[in-house]
Structures are given as C-alpha cells and as structure tokens.
Tab-separated table of C-alpha atoms and ligand atoms in Angstrom:
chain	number	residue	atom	x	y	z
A	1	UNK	CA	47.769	44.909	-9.878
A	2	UNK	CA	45.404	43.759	-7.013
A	3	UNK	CA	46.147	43.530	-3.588
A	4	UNK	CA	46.769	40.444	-1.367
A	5	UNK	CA	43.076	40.315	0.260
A	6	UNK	CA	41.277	41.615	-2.836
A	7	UNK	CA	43.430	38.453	-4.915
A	8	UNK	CA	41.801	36.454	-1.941
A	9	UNK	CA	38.237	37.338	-2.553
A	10	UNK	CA	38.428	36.874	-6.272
A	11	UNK	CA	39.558	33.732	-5.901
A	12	UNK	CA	37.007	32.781	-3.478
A	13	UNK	CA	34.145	34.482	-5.534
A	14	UNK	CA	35.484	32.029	-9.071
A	15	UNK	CA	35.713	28.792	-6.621
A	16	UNK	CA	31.740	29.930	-5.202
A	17	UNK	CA	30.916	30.198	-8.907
A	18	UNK	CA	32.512	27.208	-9.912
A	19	UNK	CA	30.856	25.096	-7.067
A	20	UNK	CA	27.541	26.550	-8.192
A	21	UNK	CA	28.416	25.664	-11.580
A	22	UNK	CA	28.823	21.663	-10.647
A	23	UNK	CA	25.787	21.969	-8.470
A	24	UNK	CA	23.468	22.813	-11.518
A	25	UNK	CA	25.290	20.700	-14.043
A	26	UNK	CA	24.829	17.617	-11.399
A	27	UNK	CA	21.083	19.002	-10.464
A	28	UNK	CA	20.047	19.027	-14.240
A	29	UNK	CA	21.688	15.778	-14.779
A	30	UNK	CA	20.314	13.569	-12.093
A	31	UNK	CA	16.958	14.150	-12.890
A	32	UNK	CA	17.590	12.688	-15.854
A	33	UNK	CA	16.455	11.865	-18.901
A	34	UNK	CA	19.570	9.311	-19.604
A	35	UNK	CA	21.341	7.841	-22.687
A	36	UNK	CA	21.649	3.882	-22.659
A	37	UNK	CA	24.020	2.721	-19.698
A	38	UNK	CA	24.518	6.275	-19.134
A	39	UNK	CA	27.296	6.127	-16.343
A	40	UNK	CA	26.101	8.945	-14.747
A	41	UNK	CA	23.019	7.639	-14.116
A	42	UNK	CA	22.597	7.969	-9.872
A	43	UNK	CA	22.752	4.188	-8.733
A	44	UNK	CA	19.435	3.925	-6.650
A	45	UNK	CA	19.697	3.951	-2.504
A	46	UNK	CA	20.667	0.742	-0.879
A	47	UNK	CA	18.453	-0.446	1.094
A	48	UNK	CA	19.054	-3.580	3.597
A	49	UNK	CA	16.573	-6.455	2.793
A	50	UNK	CA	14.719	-8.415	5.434
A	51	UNK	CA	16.999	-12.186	6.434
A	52	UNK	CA	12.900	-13.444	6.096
A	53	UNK	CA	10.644	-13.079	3.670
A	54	UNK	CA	7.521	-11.044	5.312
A	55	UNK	CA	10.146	-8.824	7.545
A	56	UNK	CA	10.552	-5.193	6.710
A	57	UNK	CA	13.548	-4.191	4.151
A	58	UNK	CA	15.928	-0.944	6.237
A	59	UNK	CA	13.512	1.636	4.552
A	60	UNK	CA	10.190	0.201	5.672
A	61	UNK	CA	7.559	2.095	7.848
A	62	UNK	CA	6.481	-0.300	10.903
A	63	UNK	CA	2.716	0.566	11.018
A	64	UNK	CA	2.015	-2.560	13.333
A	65	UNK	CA	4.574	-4.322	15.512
A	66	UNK	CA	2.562	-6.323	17.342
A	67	UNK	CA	1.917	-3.754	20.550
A	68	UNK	CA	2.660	-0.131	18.982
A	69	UNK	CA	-0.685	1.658	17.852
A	70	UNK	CA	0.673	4.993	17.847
A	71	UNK	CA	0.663	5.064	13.651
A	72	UNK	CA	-2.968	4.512	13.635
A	73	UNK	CA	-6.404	6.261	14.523
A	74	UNK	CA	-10.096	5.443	14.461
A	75	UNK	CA	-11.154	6.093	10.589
A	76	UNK	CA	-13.556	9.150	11.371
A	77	UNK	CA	-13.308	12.390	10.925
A	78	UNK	CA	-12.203	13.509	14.762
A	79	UNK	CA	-9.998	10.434	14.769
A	80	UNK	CA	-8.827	9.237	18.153
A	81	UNK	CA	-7.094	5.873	19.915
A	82	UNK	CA	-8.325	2.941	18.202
A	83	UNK	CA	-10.427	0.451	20.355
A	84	UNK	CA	-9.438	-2.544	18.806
A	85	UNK	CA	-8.077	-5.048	20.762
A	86	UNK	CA	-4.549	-5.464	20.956
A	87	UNK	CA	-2.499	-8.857	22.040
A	88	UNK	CA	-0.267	-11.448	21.230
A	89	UNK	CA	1.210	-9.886	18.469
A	90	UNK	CA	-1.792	-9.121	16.196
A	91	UNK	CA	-5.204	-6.401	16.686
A	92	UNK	CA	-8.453	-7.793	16.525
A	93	UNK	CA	-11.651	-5.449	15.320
A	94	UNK	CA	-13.706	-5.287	18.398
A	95	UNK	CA	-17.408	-5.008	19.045
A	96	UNK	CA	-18.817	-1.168	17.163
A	97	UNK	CA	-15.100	-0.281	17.647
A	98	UNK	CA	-15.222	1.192	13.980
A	99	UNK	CA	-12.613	1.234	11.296
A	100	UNK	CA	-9.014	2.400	11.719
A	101	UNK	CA	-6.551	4.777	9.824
A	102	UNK	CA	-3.272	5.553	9.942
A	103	UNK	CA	-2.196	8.956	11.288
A	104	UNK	CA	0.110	9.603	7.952
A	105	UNK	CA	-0.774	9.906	4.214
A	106	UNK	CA	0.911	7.681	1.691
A	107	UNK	CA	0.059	7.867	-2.276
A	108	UNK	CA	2.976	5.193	-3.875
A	109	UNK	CA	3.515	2.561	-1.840
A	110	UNK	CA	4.610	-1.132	-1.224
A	111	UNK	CA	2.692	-2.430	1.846
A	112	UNK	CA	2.928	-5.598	3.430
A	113	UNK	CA	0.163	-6.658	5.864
A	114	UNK	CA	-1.067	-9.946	7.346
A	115	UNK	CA	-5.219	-10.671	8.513
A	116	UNK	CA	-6.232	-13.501	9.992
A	117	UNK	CA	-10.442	-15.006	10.124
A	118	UNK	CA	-11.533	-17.433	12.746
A	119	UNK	CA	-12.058	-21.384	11.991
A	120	UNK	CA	-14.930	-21.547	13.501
A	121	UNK	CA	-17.421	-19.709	12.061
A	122	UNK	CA	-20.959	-21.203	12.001
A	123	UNK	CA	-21.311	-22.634	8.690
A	124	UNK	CA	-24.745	-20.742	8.337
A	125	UNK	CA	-22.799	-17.360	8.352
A	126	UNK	CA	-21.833	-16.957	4.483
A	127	UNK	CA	-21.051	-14.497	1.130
A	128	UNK	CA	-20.401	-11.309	2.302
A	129	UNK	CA	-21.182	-11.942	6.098
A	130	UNK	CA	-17.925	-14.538	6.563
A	131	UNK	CA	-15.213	-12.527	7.879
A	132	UNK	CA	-15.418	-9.471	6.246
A	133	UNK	CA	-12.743	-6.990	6.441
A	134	UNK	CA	-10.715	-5.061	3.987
A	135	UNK	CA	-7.473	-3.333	2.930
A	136	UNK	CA	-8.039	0.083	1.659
A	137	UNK	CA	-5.252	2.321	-0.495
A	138	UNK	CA	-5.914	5.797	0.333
A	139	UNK	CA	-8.818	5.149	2.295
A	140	UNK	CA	-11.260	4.850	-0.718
A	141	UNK	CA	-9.375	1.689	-2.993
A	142	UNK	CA	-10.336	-1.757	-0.966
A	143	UNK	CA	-8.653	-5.021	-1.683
A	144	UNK	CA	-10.970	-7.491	0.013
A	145	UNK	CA	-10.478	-9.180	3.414
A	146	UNK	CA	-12.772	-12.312	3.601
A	147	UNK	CA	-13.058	-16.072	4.646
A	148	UNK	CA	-12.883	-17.377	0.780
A	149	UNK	CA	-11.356	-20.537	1.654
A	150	UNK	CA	-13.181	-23.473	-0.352
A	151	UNK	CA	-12.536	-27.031	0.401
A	152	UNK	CA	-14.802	-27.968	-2.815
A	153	UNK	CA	-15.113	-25.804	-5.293
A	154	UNK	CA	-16.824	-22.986	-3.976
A	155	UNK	CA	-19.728	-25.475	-3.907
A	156	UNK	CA	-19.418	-24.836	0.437
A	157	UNK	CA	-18.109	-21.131	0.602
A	158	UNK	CA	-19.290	-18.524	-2.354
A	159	UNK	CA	-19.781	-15.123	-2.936
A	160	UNK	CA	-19.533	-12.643	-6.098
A	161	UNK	CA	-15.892	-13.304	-7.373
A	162	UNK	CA	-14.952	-9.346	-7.362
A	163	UNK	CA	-15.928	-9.338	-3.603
A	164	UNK	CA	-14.377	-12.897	-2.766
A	165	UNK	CA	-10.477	-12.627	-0.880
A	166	UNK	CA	-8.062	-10.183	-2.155
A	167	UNK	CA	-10.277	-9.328	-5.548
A	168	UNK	CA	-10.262	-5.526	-5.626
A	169	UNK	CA	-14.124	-5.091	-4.571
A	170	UNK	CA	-16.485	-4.304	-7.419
A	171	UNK	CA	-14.028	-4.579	-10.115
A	172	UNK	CA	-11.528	-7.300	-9.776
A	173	UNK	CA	-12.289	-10.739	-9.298
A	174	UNK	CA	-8.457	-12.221	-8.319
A	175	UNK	CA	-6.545	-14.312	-10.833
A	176	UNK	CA	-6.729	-17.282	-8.491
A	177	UNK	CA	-7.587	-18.154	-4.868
A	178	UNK	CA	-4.739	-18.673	-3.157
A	179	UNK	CA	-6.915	-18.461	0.214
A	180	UNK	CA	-5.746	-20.017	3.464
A	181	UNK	CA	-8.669	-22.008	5.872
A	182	UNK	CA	-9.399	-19.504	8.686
A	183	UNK	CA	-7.427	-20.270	11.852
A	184	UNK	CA	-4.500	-19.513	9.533
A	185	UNK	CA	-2.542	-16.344	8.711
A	186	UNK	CA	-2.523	-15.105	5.419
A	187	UNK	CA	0.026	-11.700	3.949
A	188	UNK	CA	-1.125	-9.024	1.681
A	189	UNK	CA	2.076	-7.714	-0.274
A	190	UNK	CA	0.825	-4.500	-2.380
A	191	UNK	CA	2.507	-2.378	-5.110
A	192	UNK	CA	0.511	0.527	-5.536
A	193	UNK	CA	0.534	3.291	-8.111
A	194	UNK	CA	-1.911	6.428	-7.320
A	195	UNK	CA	-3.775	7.826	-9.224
A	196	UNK	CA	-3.514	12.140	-10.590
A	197	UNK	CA	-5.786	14.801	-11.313
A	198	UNK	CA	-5.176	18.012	-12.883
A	199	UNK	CA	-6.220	20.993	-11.470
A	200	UNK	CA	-9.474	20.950	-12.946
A	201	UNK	CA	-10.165	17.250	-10.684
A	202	UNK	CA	-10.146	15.290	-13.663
A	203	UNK	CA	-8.352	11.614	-13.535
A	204	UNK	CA	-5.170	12.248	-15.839
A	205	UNK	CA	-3.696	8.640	-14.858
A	206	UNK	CA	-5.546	5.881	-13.178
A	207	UNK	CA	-4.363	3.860	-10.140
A	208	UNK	CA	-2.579	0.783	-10.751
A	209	UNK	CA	-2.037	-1.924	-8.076
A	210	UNK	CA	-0.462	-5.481	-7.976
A	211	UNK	CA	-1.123	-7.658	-4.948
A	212	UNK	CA	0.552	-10.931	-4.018
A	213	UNK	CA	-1.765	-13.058	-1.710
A	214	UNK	CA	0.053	-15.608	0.302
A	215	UNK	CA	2.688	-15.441	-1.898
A	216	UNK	CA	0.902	-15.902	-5.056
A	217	UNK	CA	0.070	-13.103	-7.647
A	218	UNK	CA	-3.354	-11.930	-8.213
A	219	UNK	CA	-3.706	-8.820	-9.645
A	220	UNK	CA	-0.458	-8.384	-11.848
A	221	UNK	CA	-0.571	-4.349	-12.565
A	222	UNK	CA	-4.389	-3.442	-13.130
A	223	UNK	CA	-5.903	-0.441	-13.671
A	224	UNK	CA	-7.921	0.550	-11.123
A	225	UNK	CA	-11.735	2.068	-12.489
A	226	UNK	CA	-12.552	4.292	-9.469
A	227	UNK	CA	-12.583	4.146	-5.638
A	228	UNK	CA	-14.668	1.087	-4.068
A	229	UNK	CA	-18.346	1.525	-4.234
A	230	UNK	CA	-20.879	-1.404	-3.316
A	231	UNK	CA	-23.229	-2.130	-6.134
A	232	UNK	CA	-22.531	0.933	-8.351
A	233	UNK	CA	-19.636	1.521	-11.509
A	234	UNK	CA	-16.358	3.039	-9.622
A	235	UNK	CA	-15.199	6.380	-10.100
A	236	UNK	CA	-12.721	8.934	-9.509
A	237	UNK	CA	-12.659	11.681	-7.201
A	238	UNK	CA	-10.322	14.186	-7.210
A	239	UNK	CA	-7.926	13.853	-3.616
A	240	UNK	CA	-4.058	13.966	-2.890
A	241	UNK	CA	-2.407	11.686	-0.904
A	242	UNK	CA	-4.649	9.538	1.980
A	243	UNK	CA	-4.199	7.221	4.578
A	244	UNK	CA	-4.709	3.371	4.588
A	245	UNK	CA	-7.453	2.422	6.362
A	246	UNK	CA	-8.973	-1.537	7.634
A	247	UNK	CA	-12.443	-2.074	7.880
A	248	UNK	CA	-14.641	-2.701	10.501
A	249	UNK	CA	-17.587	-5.262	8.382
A	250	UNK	CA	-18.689	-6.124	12.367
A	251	UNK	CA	-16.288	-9.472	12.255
A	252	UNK	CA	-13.610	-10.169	14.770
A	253	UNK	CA	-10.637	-10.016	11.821
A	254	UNK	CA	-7.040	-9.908	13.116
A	255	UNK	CA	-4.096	-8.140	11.427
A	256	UNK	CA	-0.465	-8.242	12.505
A	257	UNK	CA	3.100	-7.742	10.947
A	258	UNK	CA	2.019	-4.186	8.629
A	259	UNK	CA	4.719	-2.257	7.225
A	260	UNK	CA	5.114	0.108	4.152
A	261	UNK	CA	7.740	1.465	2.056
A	262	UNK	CA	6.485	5.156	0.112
A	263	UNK	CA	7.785	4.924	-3.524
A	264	UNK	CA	8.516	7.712	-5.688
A	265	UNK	CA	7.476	8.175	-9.030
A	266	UNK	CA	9.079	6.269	-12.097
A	267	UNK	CA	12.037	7.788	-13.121
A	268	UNK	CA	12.420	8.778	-17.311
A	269	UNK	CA	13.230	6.011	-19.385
A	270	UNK	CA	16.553	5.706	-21.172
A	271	UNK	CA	16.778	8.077	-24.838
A	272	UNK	CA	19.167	7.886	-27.541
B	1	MG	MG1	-14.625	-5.589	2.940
C-alpha cells in the first residue's frame, strides 16, 4: 500500500512519538508526588563524602582554600578585590578593609566555615567589642562570630546571650556554648532553609537554619523572625537569592576552610 521510504518515515514518526511519550510519562513521574516505597522513585545523586570530617563532600563549592579569593568581593555595592589579608591558609579582616561577599548568590544551602579570635586580647576589651565578626545567610541573616569562651561561668567573659558565639543575633541565644578559647579554631556547619515571598513581598515561609558549632548542635531547625537588626524586632524584606557575606566589627578575625553545597527544595512527601 505504501512505499518503501514513505513505510520508513512512518515508522520513524510512531518511534519519535513513542520516545516523546516515555519522556512525559518519566517527566510527570519524577517530580513526584510518590506512593510508599514507590520504586520509581529517582534514587538521589551520589555524591563522594569527604575521608575527614570538615573536608568538602564531591558536590561542594570551595569558597576559601586557603590562597584562592577569586569567589569573594568587598561587601559594597561596587564590590572589588577584598583587602583582607591572606596567609597561611586562613584570611584575616584587616585594618577599615570592610566586609566581604561572595561573587555568587546562594538561597538553600549547607555551608561549612571555620573563624578563628586571638588569645590575647586585653582583658579590658569585652561584650560586643571581643572579637566580633559574623556569618551572614544572604547577606542580611547573621549567626554570630565572637570570643564567648568562659573559663567561669560567664562571670569573666559576658555579653547578651542572642549576641554571644553562634546565637543568631537578636533572636537566638544558642542552645549551649560549645565555644573554643581564642588561639583555637572553631567550624560553623549550617543547614539553611530561605525564606519566600509572593509577589506582593509578603513572607509566605520563614527561614529556617540549624547550625552545628564545633561539632555540637545549637540551633536545631529554628525559625528565623526577620533579617539581623541591632536593637530592633527582625523583619522580612522581600529579596531572592543573596550572597554570604563576613563582617568586618574592626577585629582581626580569621576564617579558613569555607565551602558550600546549594540544596534544592524538599521534594513531596510520600501519598497513599
Ligand atoms: Mg557580628
């Protein structure tokens, strides 16, 4: 009935269909949502963990090697090459060199960092002055860099307890203090859920973040109330995804080993 080239493009035309066909079943299907131990579930990407705890999983973003500034900028609104002083393995804030940011945006993350305060600070130099630095999730969330080591009770080294080490500053004191003494290096690891806005600005889900410090959990999934403000109630502003930036307080803090991983949203939860 049909010829031999018109039999050929017929076929080819049902197998283009068909392939089409698998590619929106498949499409539809792996975004889900799944029955319980749904076999066609996609198995999530492997990713190659660290052989030490600290290192950077396969998937990781290096931000900080040790010598490689390129990821980062000074935190204003020209940017530029950050004048922080770079050696032995770690950056040190220097002298009126300002706050940094890194060059690329991240909302979701996990981000691993490690900050570092002098021993030997004068004694007289306390609260807020000691070491200040601080950790901030799209440039406007700050967990708290800070010399909040106490040898007795906080009765030789206070401040207010959501602006001591690794509290989330102005709202969250931390569960514990799991401070090193200064002279010592101290990690940062950081789950971090952002926070959305519909298109009118207004907060439709808040920001969430965990944070380990030194190994030790001290914010386990809060709710975050707003971005950072110094002696005023937090609150949300409408923005998309931001950089990190570290703070320049004026004190010679020192940061080394920073890497990140960007995490997509949840996936659905399992259905009947
Ligand atoms: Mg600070």
């Amino acid at each position: 009935m049909y010829g031999k080239s018109a039999t050929t493009k017929i076929t080819i035309c049902l197998l283009v269909a068909a392939l089409g066909l698998v590619i929106t079943c498949y499409a539809q299907k792996s975004s889900g949502p799944w029955k319980v131990h749904d076999r066609e579930r996609p198995c999530p990407p492997v990713v190659t963990p660290p052989q030490q705890f600290g290192q950077p999983p396969s998937d990781a973003i290096i931000l900080f090697d040790g010598k490689d500034t390129s990821q980062w900028e000074i935190d204003r609104q020209e940017g530029g090459d950050i004048k922080w002083k770079i050696e032995n393995g770690y950056m040190e804030i220097a002298k009126k060199a300002g706050g940094i940011r890194t060059k690329k945006s991240f909302g979701n993350c996990q981000l691993h960092i490690e900050w570092w305060v002098p021993a030997d600070v004068d004694p007289k130099v306390t609260d807020q002055s000691r070491s200040n630095s601080g950790v901030f999730l799209m440039g406007r969330y700050e967990i708290q860099v800070l010399d909040s080591y106490t040898a007795d009770n906080y009765k030789d080294n206070r401040t207010y307890a959501d602006g001591q080490a690794s509290g989330i500053y102005g709202q969250y004191p931390p569960l514990v203090n799991a401070c090193r003494k200064g002279g010592e290096w101290q990690s940062y690891d950081i789950g971090f859920l952002r926070p959305l806005f519909d298109d009118k600005g207004s907060c439709i889900r808040k920001a969430r973040v965990t944070v380990i410090h030194n190994g030790v959990v001290v914010h386990n999934n809060v709710e975050l109330q707003g971005a950072t403000a110094h002696k005023a109630i937090a609150k949300y502003s409408p923005h998309g995804e931001a950089p990190i930036s570290l703070q320049d307080h004026g004190n010679p803090v020192r940061f080394r080993n920073i890497w990140i991983r960007e995490l997509p949203e949840q996936p659905y939860s399992v259905t009947e």
